[in-house]
Coordinates of C-alpha atoms in Angstrom, one line a residue:
Chain A
A297 CA 108.1 81.6 95.5
Q298 CA 109.6 84.6 93.7
S299 CA 111.8 87.2 95.4
V300 CA 113.9 90.3 94.7
A301 CA 117.0 91.5 96.4
Q302 CA 118.3 95.1 96.3
P303 CA 121.6 94.8 98.2
E304 CA 122.1 98.5 98.7
D305 CA 119.8 100.6 100.9
Q306 CA 121.4 103.8 99.6
V307 CA 123.5 104.8 96.6
N308 CA 125.3 108.1 96.5
V309 CA 126.7 109.4 93.2
A310 CA 128.0 112.8 92.0
E311 CA 126.0 114.6 89.3
G312 CA 127.3 113.8 85.9
N313 CA 128.8 110.4 86.9
P314 CA 127.3 107.1 85.8
L315 CA 125.0 105.4 88.3
T316 CA 124.1 101.7 88.9
V317 CA 121.4 100.4 91.2
K318 CA 121.6 96.7 91.7
C319 CA 118.9 94.0 91.6
T320 CA 119.0 90.3 91.8
Y321 CA 115.9 88.0 91.5
S322 CA 114.7 84.5 92.1
V323 CA 111.7 83.1 90.2
S324 CA 110.6 79.8 88.6
G325 CA 111.0 79.9 84.9
N326 CA 111.6 82.9 82.8
P327 CA 111.0 86.3 84.6
Y328 CA 109.4 89.5 83.7
L329 CA 111.4 92.3 85.4
F330 CA 110.5 95.8 86.1
W331 CA 112.0 99.0 87.5
Y332 CA 109.9 101.7 89.2
V333 CA 110.8 105.0 90.8
Q334 CA 109.0 106.6 93.7
Y335 CA 109.3 110.3 94.7
P336 CA 108.3 111.4 98.2
N337 CA 104.6 110.9 99.0
R338 CA 103.9 109.8 95.5
G339 CA 103.0 106.5 93.8
L340 CA 105.4 104.4 91.7
Q341 CA 106.3 105.5 88.2
F342 CA 107.2 102.9 85.7
L343 CA 110.7 103.2 84.2
L344 CA 111.3 100.1 82.1
K345 CA 110.7 96.3 81.8
Y346 CA 112.3 93.2 80.4
I347 CA 110.2 90.5 78.9
T348 CA 112.3 88.8 76.3
G349 CA 114.8 89.5 73.6
D350 CA 117.7 92.0 73.9
N351 CA 119.3 91.9 77.3
L352 CA 119.8 95.7 77.3
V353 CA 116.5 97.5 77.9
K354 CA 116.1 101.2 77.5
G355 CA 113.5 103.2 79.4
S356 CA 112.3 106.6 80.5
Y357 CA 114.5 109.5 81.5
G358 CA 117.7 108.0 80.0
F359 CA 117.6 104.9 82.2
E360 CA 118.5 101.5 81.0
A361 CA 118.8 98.0 82.6
E362 CA 120.8 94.9 81.7
F363 CA 119.3 91.5 82.1
N364 CA 121.8 88.8 83.0
K365 CA 120.2 85.4 83.2
S366 CA 123.3 83.5 84.5
Q367 CA 123.7 86.0 87.4
T368 CA 119.9 86.4 87.8
S369 CA 120.5 90.2 87.9
F370 CA 118.7 93.2 86.4
H371 CA 120.8 96.2 87.3
L372 CA 119.5 99.7 86.6
K373 CA 122.0 102.1 84.9
K374 CA 122.3 105.7 83.7
P375 CA 125.4 107.1 81.9
S376 CA 125.1 110.6 83.6
A377 CA 123.2 111.2 86.8
L378 CA 121.1 114.3 87.4
V379 CA 120.1 115.8 90.7
S380 CA 116.5 115.2 89.7
D381 CA 117.2 111.5 89.6
S382 CA 117.3 111.4 93.4
A383 CA 114.5 109.2 94.5
L384 CA 113.6 105.7 95.7
Y385 CA 114.0 102.9 93.1
F386 CA 112.3 99.6 93.2
C387 CA 113.0 96.5 91.3
A388 CA 110.2 94.0 90.8
V389 CA 109.7 90.5 89.3
R390 CA 106.7 88.7 88.0
G391 CA 106.6 85.0 87.2
L392 CA 105.6 83.8 83.8
S393 CA 102.8 81.5 84.9
G394 CA 101.2 79.7 87.8
A395 CA 100.1 81.0 91.2
G396 CA 101.2 84.6 91.8
S397 CA 101.8 85.2 88.1
Y398 CA 99.7 88.3 88.2
Q399 CA 101.4 90.0 91.1
L400 CA 104.6 91.9 91.2
T401 CA 107.1 91.1 93.9
F402 CA 109.2 94.1 94.9
G403 CA 112.6 94.6 96.5
K404 CA 112.9 96.8 99.5
G405 CA 114.1 99.7 97.4
T406 CA 117.3 101.7 97.0
K407 CA 117.5 105.3 97.8
L408 CA 119.5 107.2 95.2
S409 CA 121.1 110.5 96.1
V410 CA 122.7 112.5 93.4
I411 CA 125.1 115.1 94.8
P412 CA 125.5 118.4 93.0
Chain B
D41 CA 94.9 109.8 79.3
T42 CA 94.4 110.3 83.0
G43 CA 96.2 108.1 85.4
V44 CA 95.1 105.9 88.2
S45 CA 93.4 108.0 90.9
Q46 CA 92.8 107.1 94.6
D47 CA 90.7 108.7 97.2
P48 CA 91.3 109.8 99.9
R49 CA 95.0 110.6 99.7
H50 CA 95.3 110.6 103.5
K51 CA 93.1 109.0 106.2
I52 CA 93.6 109.2 110.0
T53 CA 91.4 107.0 112.0
K54 CA 91.1 105.5 115.5
R55 CA 91.8 101.9 116.2
G56 CA 88.7 99.8 115.8
Q57 CA 87.1 102.0 113.2
N58 CA 86.3 100.9 109.7
V59 CA 87.8 102.7 106.6
T60 CA 87.1 102.4 102.9
F61 CA 89.4 103.5 100.1
R62 CA 88.5 104.0 96.4
C63 CA 90.6 103.4 93.3
D64 CA 89.7 104.6 89.8
P65 CA 91.8 102.8 87.2
I66 CA 92.9 104.1 83.8
S67 CA 90.0 103.9 81.5
E68 CA 89.8 100.6 79.5
H69 CA 92.2 98.9 81.9
N70 CA 90.4 95.7 82.9
R71 CA 93.0 94.6 85.4
L72 CA 93.3 96.1 88.9
Y73 CA 95.6 95.5 91.8
W74 CA 95.9 96.5 95.4
Y75 CA 99.3 96.7 97.2
R76 CA 100.3 97.8 100.7
Q77 CA 103.6 99.6 101.4
T78 CA 105.0 100.1 104.9
L79 CA 107.9 102.4 105.7
G80 CA 111.2 101.2 104.4
Q81 CA 109.7 98.4 102.4
G82 CA 108.6 97.7 98.9
P83 CA 104.9 97.3 98.0
E84 CA 103.4 94.0 98.9
F85 CA 100.6 92.5 96.8
L86 CA 97.1 92.2 98.4
T87 CA 94.7 91.3 95.7
Y88 CA 94.0 91.3 91.9
F89 CA 90.8 91.8 89.8
Q90 CA 90.2 91.0 86.2
N91 CA 87.1 92.9 85.3
E92 CA 84.8 92.3 88.3
A93 CA 86.3 89.0 89.3
Q94 CA 88.7 88.8 92.2
L95 CA 91.2 86.2 90.9
E96 CA 94.0 86.4 93.5
K97 CA 94.2 87.2 97.2
S98 CA 97.3 87.4 99.3
R99 CA 97.6 85.8 102.7
L100 CA 98.2 89.4 103.9
L101 CA 94.5 90.0 103.2
S102 CA 93.0 89.0 106.5
D103 CA 89.3 88.5 107.0
R104 CA 89.2 92.2 108.2
F105 CA 90.1 93.3 104.6
S106 CA 87.6 93.1 101.7
A107 CA 87.9 94.4 98.2
E108 CA 85.3 94.8 95.5
R109 CA 85.1 95.8 91.9
P110 CA 81.3 95.5 91.3
K111 CA 81.1 96.8 87.8
G112 CA 84.6 96.1 86.6
S113 CA 85.5 99.8 86.8
F114 CA 86.4 101.4 90.1
S115 CA 87.4 99.3 93.2
T116 CA 87.0 99.8 96.9
L117 CA 89.2 98.4 99.7
E118 CA 87.6 98.2 103.1
I119 CA 89.4 97.5 106.4
Q120 CA 87.2 96.6 109.3
R121 CA 88.2 97.1 113.0
T122 CA 91.4 98.8 112.1
E123 CA 94.6 98.1 114.0
Q124 CA 97.7 100.1 114.4
G125 CA 99.6 97.6 112.3
D126 CA 97.3 98.5 109.4
S127 CA 99.0 101.9 109.1
A128 CA 100.6 102.0 105.7
M129 CA 100.3 103.4 102.2
Y130 CA 97.7 101.5 100.2
L131 CA 98.5 101.6 96.5
C132 CA 96.2 100.7 93.6
A133 CA 97.5 99.8 90.1
S134 CA 95.8 99.0 86.8
S135 CA 96.9 97.4 83.6
P136 CA 95.4 96.9 80.1
P137 CA 93.9 93.7 78.7
L138 CA 96.6 91.1 78.2
V139 CA 97.9 90.6 74.7
E140 CA 99.2 87.2 73.8
G141 CA 103.0 87.1 73.9
L142 CA 103.3 90.4 75.8
T143 CA 103.0 91.2 79.5
D144 CA 101.1 94.1 80.9
T145 CA 102.7 97.0 82.8
Q146 CA 101.1 98.0 86.0
Y147 CA 100.5 101.7 86.4
F148 CA 100.2 102.9 90.0
G149 CA 98.1 105.6 91.6
P150 CA 99.4 108.1 94.2
G151 CA 98.3 105.9 97.1
T152 CA 96.2 106.4 100.2
R153 CA 98.2 106.9 103.4
L154 CA 96.4 105.4 106.4
T155 CA 97.3 106.3 109.9
V156 CA 95.6 104.3 112.7
L157 CA 95.9 106.0 116.1

């Protein structure tokens, strides 16, 4: 079975400071990893994904994520936070093959608050 | 390119009633997914369609839940004899045909928020 852990329920960061939202995963074989953002009463918006290749993935709105196979982590980062980045962030994993390989398994989410 | 749309956006019903939700995927996306999200949790997978075929169902999808995608375009999710525990946000996602060597990205709709009184 595949799983995702987001160890922080909430992350607070000052505007202009770098931000990191943590994610670790467990899956059989090589993973497909995703980050989504959710604004209040809205669906999920895709930010970025890792499939293979370069461990540093760049996505929308200046976000990037670093895949670390040995630590089974896929942390989301941004060099300079904006107040508009305040939202709920979800990490998700999808297995490469086998049962459940079509579904995304999500973490519980991390609420990011950027303080002006 | 319009996104995934869902209807209704909100539904309030009484326990024991039946409800049906509709999802219209992005055009030419042959893959469609339903998820359920409760407060404070991430979305949980319910079911997956490739064209009109339902290929995967979660154990969360009890016999009171049924999903269809009759012509491989829009999909409906029906809940019979609703219970208070069914209160949640029901999210639909779609993705394009799979290209060998790549993986598809799932694009989500705005969701239908169900409240069972």
